[in-house]
């Protein structure tokens, strides 16, 4: 018996890295899987190849599972609707969406062009919208459904050179939270994972010094995609019915629960504030509670999926 016995799961980005491990594990846990992957490069924007998704689907079938491949883009609503139709036609239903599909176009913000911004937003944020919007009414009608979206500490905490990626991934956090709140009465859940794992995206990180080389080596050896998949599949399953609206991270064998933005301090002035009094009194009173700009460099390393 597996935690996904009898369920149908759509896994985006399923040809490699975290997506592939999620697809393989979901199948081992009893799910029928639609393996989606555009088959493009890490930077996106190319035509792609249907072969990589089919290779994952073949691995699942060879191991005795059930899977079909799909090579549409999550950034295209028409393509996403075809994924859903394929799940219905092939397996008669859909119960969970695991959505790690993504691209990277890293660049300092003052050097970023519109194309780099738009491409990353389209895949990560628009893609999360597409797979959620295309399925949410079905999930609500059957009063069962789980979304496992992927965020990043680049958005939750910050990372230099990834303004496009960070904006998209923080947007996914907001989307997931609202979907969870609105879906609670209909048993529709949504959670997000900030992963730490060696994938082909991580392999694109420039190694500029010994410290970064050591960090990348540690990630490659100790932070694997299959470790992230364990949590993703658990969240997809009905056994996690009590878990929704949460932010998790996986780092090796460590599972982290993040807090979520809430007020940390307030100051009031009976006569109201002026720009000068804010500078003289309010900001100094709050300074010790400010979030350090350098926190991301010391708490969590660079971690795009």
mmCIF file of C-alpha atoms in Angstrom:
data_model
loop_
_atom_site.group_PDB
_atom_site.id
_atom_site.type_symbol
_atom_site.label_atom_id
_atom_site.label_comp_id
_atom_site.label_asym_id
_atom_site.label_seq_id
_atom_site.Cartn_x
_atom_site.Cartn_y
_atom_site.Cartn_z
ATOM 1 C CA UNK A 1 0.000 0.000 0.000
ATOM 2 C CA UNK A 2 1.265 3.440 -0.922
ATOM 3 C CA UNK A 3 0.274 6.894 0.299
ATOM 4 C CA UNK A 4 -1.094 7.715 -3.187
ATOM 5 C CA UNK A 5 -2.889 4.459 -3.981
ATOM 6 C CA UNK A 6 -5.721 5.085 -6.431
ATOM 7 C CA UNK A 7 -4.781 8.719 -7.006
ATOM 8 C CA UNK A 8 -3.854 10.531 -10.215
ATOM 9 C CA UNK A 9 -1.056 13.088 -9.997
ATOM 10 C CA UNK A 10 0.237 15.659 -12.476
ATOM 11 C CA UNK A 11 3.944 16.406 -12.053
ATOM 12 C CA UNK A 12 5.377 19.343 -14.006
ATOM 13 C CA UNK A 13 9.063 19.550 -14.851
ATOM 14 C CA UNK A 14 9.085 15.782 -14.548
ATOM 15 C CA UNK A 15 11.984 14.981 -16.879
ATOM 16 C CA UNK A 16 14.768 15.755 -14.445
ATOM 17 C CA UNK A 17 15.837 16.880 -10.998
ATOM 18 C CA UNK A 18 13.147 17.318 -8.382
ATOM 19 C CA UNK A 19 10.296 16.860 -10.846
ATOM 20 C CA UNK A 20 11.554 13.488 -12.022
ATOM 21 C CA UNK A 21 12.106 12.246 -8.486
ATOM 22 C CA UNK A 22 8.588 13.379 -7.559
ATOM 23 C CA UNK A 23 7.103 11.541 -10.536
ATOM 24 C CA UNK A 24 9.017 8.329 -9.826
ATOM 25 C CA UNK A 25 8.189 8.367 -6.125
ATOM 26 C CA UNK A 26 4.525 9.209 -6.701
ATOM 27 C CA UNK A 27 4.285 6.161 -8.956
ATOM 28 C CA UNK A 28 6.027 3.944 -6.395
ATOM 29 C CA UNK A 29 3.507 5.172 -3.836
ATOM 30 C CA UNK A 30 0.630 4.003 -6.024
ATOM 31 C CA UNK A 31 -0.275 7.025 -8.137
ATOM 32 C CA UNK A 32 -1.002 7.132 -11.828
ATOM 33 C CA UNK A 33 1.197 9.919 -13.114
ATOM 34 C CA UNK A 34 1.026 12.484 -15.888
ATOM 35 C CA UNK A 35 4.668 13.438 -16.433
ATOM 36 C CA UNK A 36 4.898 16.916 -17.907
ATOM 37 C CA UNK A 37 8.077 18.505 -19.191
ATOM 38 C CA UNK A 38 8.606 20.934 -22.045
ATOM 39 C CA UNK A 39 12.016 19.389 -22.647
ATOM 40 C CA UNK A 40 13.682 22.776 -23.052
ATOM 41 C CA UNK A 41 16.850 24.270 -21.658
ATOM 42 C CA UNK A 42 17.333 25.694 -18.182
ATOM 43 C CA UNK A 43 16.872 29.217 -19.570
ATOM 44 C CA UNK A 44 13.628 28.368 -21.361
ATOM 45 C CA UNK A 45 12.497 30.080 -24.538
ATOM 46 C CA UNK A 46 13.349 27.156 -26.816
ATOM 47 C CA UNK A 47 11.033 24.716 -28.552
ATOM 48 C CA UNK A 48 11.825 21.811 -26.277
ATOM 49 C CA UNK A 49 11.715 18.076 -26.775
ATOM 50 C CA UNK A 50 8.951 15.587 -25.989
ATOM 51 C CA UNK A 51 11.495 12.853 -25.336
ATOM 52 C CA UNK A 52 12.607 13.648 -21.763
ATOM 53 C CA UNK A 53 9.084 13.434 -20.293
ATOM 54 C CA UNK A 54 8.523 10.164 -22.118
ATOM 55 C CA UNK A 55 11.761 8.738 -20.710
ATOM 56 C CA UNK A 56 10.478 9.331 -17.164
ATOM 57 C CA UNK A 57 7.102 7.846 -18.071
ATOM 58 C CA UNK A 58 8.851 4.793 -19.523
ATOM 59 C CA UNK A 59 10.841 4.335 -16.308
ATOM 60 C CA UNK A 60 7.610 4.337 -14.338
ATOM 61 C CA UNK A 61 5.959 1.824 -16.657
ATOM 62 C CA UNK A 62 9.046 -0.382 -16.650
ATOM 63 C CA UNK A 63 8.815 -0.542 -12.863
ATOM 64 C CA UNK A 64 5.191 -1.653 -13.068
ATOM 65 C CA UNK A 65 3.533 1.741 -12.641
ATOM 66 C CA UNK A 66 1.195 3.738 -14.848
ATOM 67 C CA UNK A 67 2.276 6.969 -16.521
ATOM 68 C CA UNK A 68 1.802 9.087 -19.611
ATOM 69 C CA UNK A 69 3.997 11.892 -20.909
ATOM 70 C CA UNK A 70 3.108 15.454 -21.819
ATOM 71 C CA UNK A 71 5.406 18.091 -23.325
ATOM 72 C CA UNK A 72 3.261 21.245 -23.108
ATOM 73 C CA UNK A 73 4.478 24.381 -21.329
ATOM 74 C CA UNK A 74 3.063 25.388 -17.954
ATOM 75 C CA UNK A 75 3.250 29.000 -19.149
ATOM 76 C CA UNK A 76 0.524 28.314 -21.749
ATOM 77 C CA UNK A 77 -3.012 27.870 -20.414
ATOM 78 C CA UNK A 78 -4.024 25.915 -23.495
ATOM 79 C CA UNK A 79 -1.171 23.515 -22.880
ATOM 80 C CA UNK A 80 -2.097 23.132 -19.227
ATOM 81 C CA UNK A 81 -5.694 22.334 -20.141
ATOM 82 C CA UNK A 82 -4.355 19.598 -22.415
ATOM 83 C CA UNK A 83 -2.462 18.149 -19.436
ATOM 84 C CA UNK A 84 -5.684 17.992 -17.455
ATOM 85 C CA UNK A 85 -7.597 16.454 -20.365
ATOM 86 C CA UNK A 86 -4.834 13.881 -20.719
ATOM 87 C CA UNK A 87 -5.145 12.938 -17.051
ATOM 88 C CA UNK A 88 -8.894 12.548 -17.410
ATOM 89 C CA UNK A 89 -8.701 10.616 -20.663
ATOM 90 C CA UNK A 90 -5.870 8.328 -19.555
ATOM 91 C CA UNK A 91 -6.714 7.721 -15.916
ATOM 92 C CA UNK A 92 -10.219 9.039 -15.319
ATOM 93 C CA UNK A 93 -9.390 11.735 -12.787
ATOM 94 C CA UNK A 94 -6.911 14.045 -11.098
ATOM 95 C CA UNK A 95 -6.230 14.440 -7.391
ATOM 96 C CA UNK A 96 -2.970 16.348 -6.989
ATOM 97 C CA UNK A 97 -0.632 18.720 -8.826
ATOM 98 C CA UNK A 98 3.076 18.777 -7.987
ATOM 99 C CA UNK A 99 4.580 21.802 -9.722
ATOM 100 C CA UNK A 100 8.383 22.175 -9.662
ATOM 101 C CA UNK A 101 8.707 23.243 -13.338
ATOM 102 C CA UNK A 102 10.993 26.240 -13.693
ATOM 103 C CA UNK A 103 13.693 28.151 -15.517
ATOM 104 C CA UNK A 104 16.442 30.574 -14.546
ATOM 105 C CA UNK A 105 17.687 33.762 -16.152
ATOM 106 C CA UNK A 106 19.913 35.238 -13.472
ATOM 107 C CA UNK A 107 21.208 38.771 -13.865
ATOM 108 C CA UNK A 108 21.754 41.813 -11.675
ATOM 109 C CA UNK A 109 18.542 43.822 -11.734
ATOM 110 C CA UNK A 110 20.112 46.954 -13.223
ATOM 111 C CA UNK A 111 21.262 44.807 -16.161
ATOM 112 C CA UNK A 112 18.075 42.759 -16.552
ATOM 113 C CA UNK A 113 16.046 43.162 -19.733
ATOM 114 C CA UNK A 114 12.322 42.717 -20.218
ATOM 115 C CA UNK A 115 12.684 39.316 -21.875
ATOM 116 C CA UNK A 116 14.556 37.849 -18.900
ATOM 117 C CA UNK A 117 11.953 39.214 -16.500
ATOM 118 C CA UNK A 118 8.951 38.098 -18.540
ATOM 119 C CA UNK A 119 10.237 34.577 -19.216
ATOM 120 C CA UNK A 120 10.829 33.766 -15.545
ATOM 121 C CA UNK A 121 7.536 35.283 -14.410
ATOM 122 C CA UNK A 122 5.714 33.377 -17.169
ATOM 123 C CA UNK A 123 7.022 29.956 -16.151
ATOM 124 C CA UNK A 124 7.058 30.302 -12.376
ATOM 125 C CA UNK A 125 4.195 32.621 -11.467
ATOM 126 C CA UNK A 126 1.955 32.413 -14.508
ATOM 127 C CA UNK A 127 2.690 28.686 -14.634
ATOM 128 C CA UNK A 128 1.593 28.256 -11.016
ATOM 129 C CA UNK A 129 -1.552 30.226 -11.796
ATOM 130 C CA UNK A 130 -2.266 28.150 -14.896
ATOM 131 C CA UNK A 131 -1.979 24.720 -13.295
ATOM 132 C CA UNK A 132 -3.990 25.888 -10.288
ATOM 133 C CA UNK A 133 -6.733 27.731 -12.143
ATOM 134 C CA UNK A 134 -7.172 24.908 -14.650
ATOM 135 C CA UNK A 135 -7.771 22.362 -11.888
ATOM 136 C CA UNK A 136 -9.256 24.183 -8.914
ATOM 137 C CA UNK A 137 -12.905 23.881 -9.944
ATOM 138 C CA UNK A 138 -12.454 20.152 -10.536
ATOM 139 C CA UNK A 139 -10.835 19.784 -7.106
ATOM 140 C CA UNK A 140 -13.597 21.789 -5.439
ATOM 141 C CA UNK A 141 -16.338 19.806 -7.147
ATOM 142 C CA UNK A 142 -14.883 16.471 -6.062
ATOM 143 C CA UNK A 143 -14.018 17.959 -2.644
ATOM 144 C CA UNK A 144 -10.483 16.657 -2.836
ATOM 145 C CA UNK A 145 -7.295 18.085 -4.229
ATOM 146 C CA UNK A 146 -3.763 19.003 -3.278
ATOM 147 C CA UNK A 147 -1.320 21.498 -4.763
ATOM 148 C CA UNK A 148 2.383 21.225 -4.044
ATOM 149 C CA UNK A 149 3.989 24.343 -5.462
ATOM 150 C CA UNK A 150 7.636 25.286 -5.216
ATOM 151 C CA UNK A 151 9.020 28.527 -3.869
ATOM 152 C CA UNK A 152 12.601 29.523 -3.066
ATOM 153 C CA UNK A 153 14.530 31.251 -0.323
ATOM 154 C CA UNK A 154 15.517 33.640 -3.100
ATOM 155 C CA UNK A 155 11.983 34.980 -2.702
ATOM 156 C CA UNK A 156 11.412 34.257 0.987
ATOM 157 C CA UNK A 157 14.734 35.712 2.129
ATOM 158 C CA UNK A 158 16.480 37.178 -0.925
ATOM 159 C CA UNK A 159 19.390 36.473 -3.240
ATOM 160 C CA UNK A 160 21.470 38.828 -5.339
ATOM 161 C CA UNK A 161 21.056 38.449 -9.092
ATOM 162 C CA UNK A 162 17.620 36.850 -8.960
ATOM 163 C CA UNK A 163 15.065 39.659 -8.821
ATOM 164 C CA UNK A 164 12.906 38.015 -11.489
ATOM 165 C CA UNK A 165 13.045 34.599 -9.842
ATOM 166 C CA UNK A 166 12.528 36.021 -6.343
ATOM 167 C CA UNK A 167 9.503 38.071 -7.405
ATOM 168 C CA UNK A 168 7.907 35.053 -9.063
ATOM 169 C CA UNK A 169 8.606 32.711 -6.165
ATOM 170 C CA UNK A 170 7.268 35.128 -3.550
ATOM 171 C CA UNK A 171 4.186 35.495 -5.728
ATOM 172 C CA UNK A 172 3.756 31.719 -5.639
ATOM 173 C CA UNK A 173 3.751 31.948 -1.844
ATOM 174 C CA UNK A 174 0.856 34.405 -1.923
ATOM 175 C CA UNK A 175 -1.049 32.335 -4.460
ATOM 176 C CA UNK A 176 -0.654 29.144 -2.445
ATOM 177 C CA UNK A 177 -1.816 30.795 0.769
ATOM 178 C CA UNK A 178 -4.999 32.218 -0.760
ATOM 179 C CA UNK A 179 -5.842 28.972 -2.571
ATOM 180 C CA UNK A 180 -5.446 27.140 0.740
ATOM 181 C CA UNK A 181 -7.684 29.615 2.566
ATOM 182 C CA UNK A 182 -10.376 29.592 -0.111
ATOM 183 C CA UNK A 183 -10.222 25.828 -0.555
ATOM 184 C CA UNK A 184 -10.390 24.795 3.101
ATOM 185 C CA UNK A 185 -14.141 24.220 3.100
ATOM 186 C CA UNK A 186 -13.858 21.994 0.032
ATOM 187 C CA UNK A 187 -10.846 19.925 1.150
ATOM 188 C CA UNK A 188 -8.603 21.646 -1.410
ATOM 189 C CA UNK A 189 -5.120 22.092 0.012
ATOM 190 C CA UNK A 190 -2.058 24.008 -1.120
ATOM 191 C CA UNK A 191 1.459 24.041 0.300
ATOM 192 C CA UNK A 192 4.847 25.175 -0.974
ATOM 193 C CA UNK A 193 8.383 23.859 -0.695
ATOM 194 C CA UNK A 194 11.656 25.764 -0.892
ATOM 195 C CA UNK A 195 14.062 23.025 -1.989
ATOM 196 C CA UNK A 196 17.763 22.560 -1.484
ATOM 197 C CA UNK A 197 18.933 19.959 -3.981
ATOM 198 C CA UNK A 198 21.457 19.395 -6.733
ATOM 199 C CA UNK A 199 19.703 19.785 -10.085
ATOM 200 C CA UNK A 200 20.704 20.966 -13.542
ATOM 201 C CA UNK A 201 19.612 24.458 -12.509
ATOM 202 C CA UNK A 202 21.973 24.452 -9.552
ATOM 203 C CA UNK A 203 24.690 23.271 -11.935
ATOM 204 C CA UNK A 204 24.413 26.594 -13.785
ATOM 205 C CA UNK A 205 25.606 28.562 -10.737
ATOM 206 C CA UNK A 206 28.956 30.247 -11.457
ATOM 207 C CA UNK A 207 31.641 28.967 -9.103
ATOM 208 C CA UNK A 208 33.812 32.027 -8.536
ATOM 209 C CA UNK A 209 35.813 31.164 -5.424
ATOM 210 C CA UNK A 210 36.747 28.305 -3.134
ATOM 211 C CA UNK A 211 33.939 29.031 -0.690
ATOM 212 C CA UNK A 212 31.277 28.769 -3.372
ATOM 213 C CA UNK A 213 32.951 25.640 -4.769
ATOM 214 C CA UNK A 214 32.768 23.992 -1.361
ATOM 215 C CA UNK A 215 29.124 25.036 -0.928
ATOM 216 C CA UNK A 216 28.174 23.597 -4.307
ATOM 217 C CA UNK A 217 30.059 20.369 -3.534
ATOM 218 C CA UNK A 218 28.197 19.988 -0.232
ATOM 219 C CA UNK A 219 24.881 20.500 -1.980
ATOM 220 C CA UNK A 220 25.722 17.988 -4.701
ATOM 221 C CA UNK A 221 26.721 15.313 -2.207
ATOM 222 C CA UNK A 222 24.257 15.841 0.635
ATOM 223 C CA UNK A 223 21.180 17.636 -0.748
ATOM 224 C CA UNK A 224 19.526 15.390 -3.290
ATOM 225 C CA UNK A 225 16.376 15.796 -5.329
ATOM 226 C CA UNK A 226 14.958 12.523 -4.028
ATOM 227 C CA UNK A 227 14.982 13.925 -0.492
ATOM 228 C CA UNK A 228 12.766 16.821 -1.607
ATOM 229 C CA UNK A 229 10.429 14.392 -3.373
ATOM 230 C CA UNK A 230 9.611 12.629 -0.080
ATOM 231 C CA UNK A 231 7.954 15.772 1.284
ATOM 232 C CA UNK A 232 6.267 16.672 -2.007
ATOM 233 C CA UNK A 233 4.627 13.260 -2.282
ATOM 234 C CA UNK A 234 3.607 13.286 1.373
ATOM 235 C CA UNK A 235 1.902 16.671 0.905
ATOM 236 C CA UNK A 236 0.133 15.404 -2.217
ATOM 237 C CA UNK A 237 -1.427 12.488 -0.373
ATOM 238 C CA UNK A 238 -4.753 12.390 1.503
ATOM 239 C CA UNK A 239 -2.916 11.365 4.661
ATOM 240 C CA UNK A 240 -1.777 14.995 4.974
ATOM 241 C CA UNK A 241 -5.324 16.374 4.992
ATOM 242 C CA UNK A 242 -4.532 18.561 8.004
ATOM 243 C CA UNK A 243 -1.612 20.319 6.285
ATOM 244 C CA UNK A 244 -2.438 23.326 4.130
ATOM 245 C CA UNK A 245 -1.242 26.880 3.598
ATOM 246 C CA UNK A 246 2.246 26.079 4.890
ATOM 247 C CA UNK A 247 5.774 26.892 3.714
ATOM 248 C CA UNK A 248 8.381 24.162 4.002
ATOM 249 C CA UNK A 249 12.004 23.753 3.048
ATOM 250 C CA UNK A 250 13.981 20.559 2.593
ATOM 251 C CA UNK A 251 17.733 20.518 3.128
ATOM 252 C CA UNK A 252 19.131 17.018 2.949
ATOM 253 C CA UNK A 253 17.284 14.995 5.573
ATOM 254 C CA UNK A 254 16.088 18.138 7.369
ATOM 255 C CA UNK A 255 12.531 19.411 6.893
ATOM 256 C CA UNK A 256 12.060 23.071 7.828
ATOM 257 C CA UNK A 257 8.764 24.844 8.558
ATOM 258 C CA UNK A 258 8.930 28.563 7.773
ATOM 259 C CA UNK A 259 6.998 31.252 9.563
ATOM 260 C CA UNK A 260 5.019 33.720 7.464
ATOM 261 C CA UNK A 261 5.121 37.527 7.392
ATOM 262 C CA UNK A 262 3.391 39.026 10.409
ATOM 263 C CA UNK A 263 3.869 42.358 12.233
ATOM 264 C CA UNK A 264 6.923 42.437 14.492
ATOM 265 C CA UNK A 265 6.777 45.977 15.908
ATOM 266 C CA UNK A 266 4.658 49.110 15.765
ATOM 267 C CA UNK A 267 5.062 52.701 16.924
ATOM 268 C CA UNK A 268 2.323 55.313 17.334
ATOM 269 C CA UNK A 269 2.262 59.070 17.830
ATOM 270 C CA UNK A 270 -0.871 60.845 19.077
ATOM 271 C CA UNK A 271 -0.273 63.954 16.980
ATOM 272 C CA UNK A 272 0.550 61.902 13.890
ATOM 273 C CA UNK A 273 3.784 61.513 11.981
ATOM 274 C CA UNK A 274 5.778 63.806 9.767
ATOM 275 C CA UNK A 275 8.672 62.765 7.553
ATOM 276 C CA UNK A 276 11.085 64.351 10.042
ATOM 277 C CA UNK A 277 9.575 62.724 13.128
ATOM 278 C CA UNK A 278 9.561 59.350 11.380
ATOM 279 C CA UNK A 279 13.279 59.749 10.693
ATOM 280 C CA UNK A 280 13.998 61.058 14.185
ATOM 281 C CA UNK A 281 11.874 58.662 16.251
ATOM 282 C CA UNK A 282 10.043 55.882 14.396
ATOM 283 C CA UNK A 283 12.901 54.424 12.384
ATOM 284 C CA UNK A 284 15.392 54.459 15.285
ATOM 285 C CA UNK A 285 12.822 52.706 17.485
ATOM 286 C CA UNK A 286 12.393 49.984 14.882
ATOM 287 C CA UNK A 287 16.013 49.544 13.788
ATOM 288 C CA UNK A 288 16.835 46.675 16.120
ATOM 289 C CA UNK A 289 13.946 44.708 14.594
ATOM 290 C CA UNK A 290 14.926 45.330 10.961
ATOM 291 C CA UNK A 291 15.727 42.276 8.838
ATOM 292 C CA UNK A 292 19.413 42.232 7.945
ATOM 293 C CA UNK A 293 20.093 42.563 4.227
ATOM 294 C CA UNK A 294 22.881 40.007 4.562
ATOM 295 C CA UNK A 295 20.741 37.282 6.164
ATOM 296 C CA UNK A 296 20.418 35.191 3.003
ATOM 297 C CA UNK A 297 24.168 34.797 2.675
ATOM 298 C CA UNK A 298 24.571 33.348 6.150
ATOM 299 C CA UNK A 299 21.336 31.432 6.730
ATOM 300 C CA UNK A 300 20.569 29.741 3.420
ATOM 301 C CA UNK A 301 22.774 29.413 0.334
ATOM 302 C CA UNK A 302 21.703 30.086 -3.226
ATOM 303 C CA UNK A 303 18.997 27.526 -3.997
ATOM 304 C CA UNK A 304 17.053 27.902 -7.261
ATOM 305 C CA UNK A 305 15.212 24.727 -8.291
#
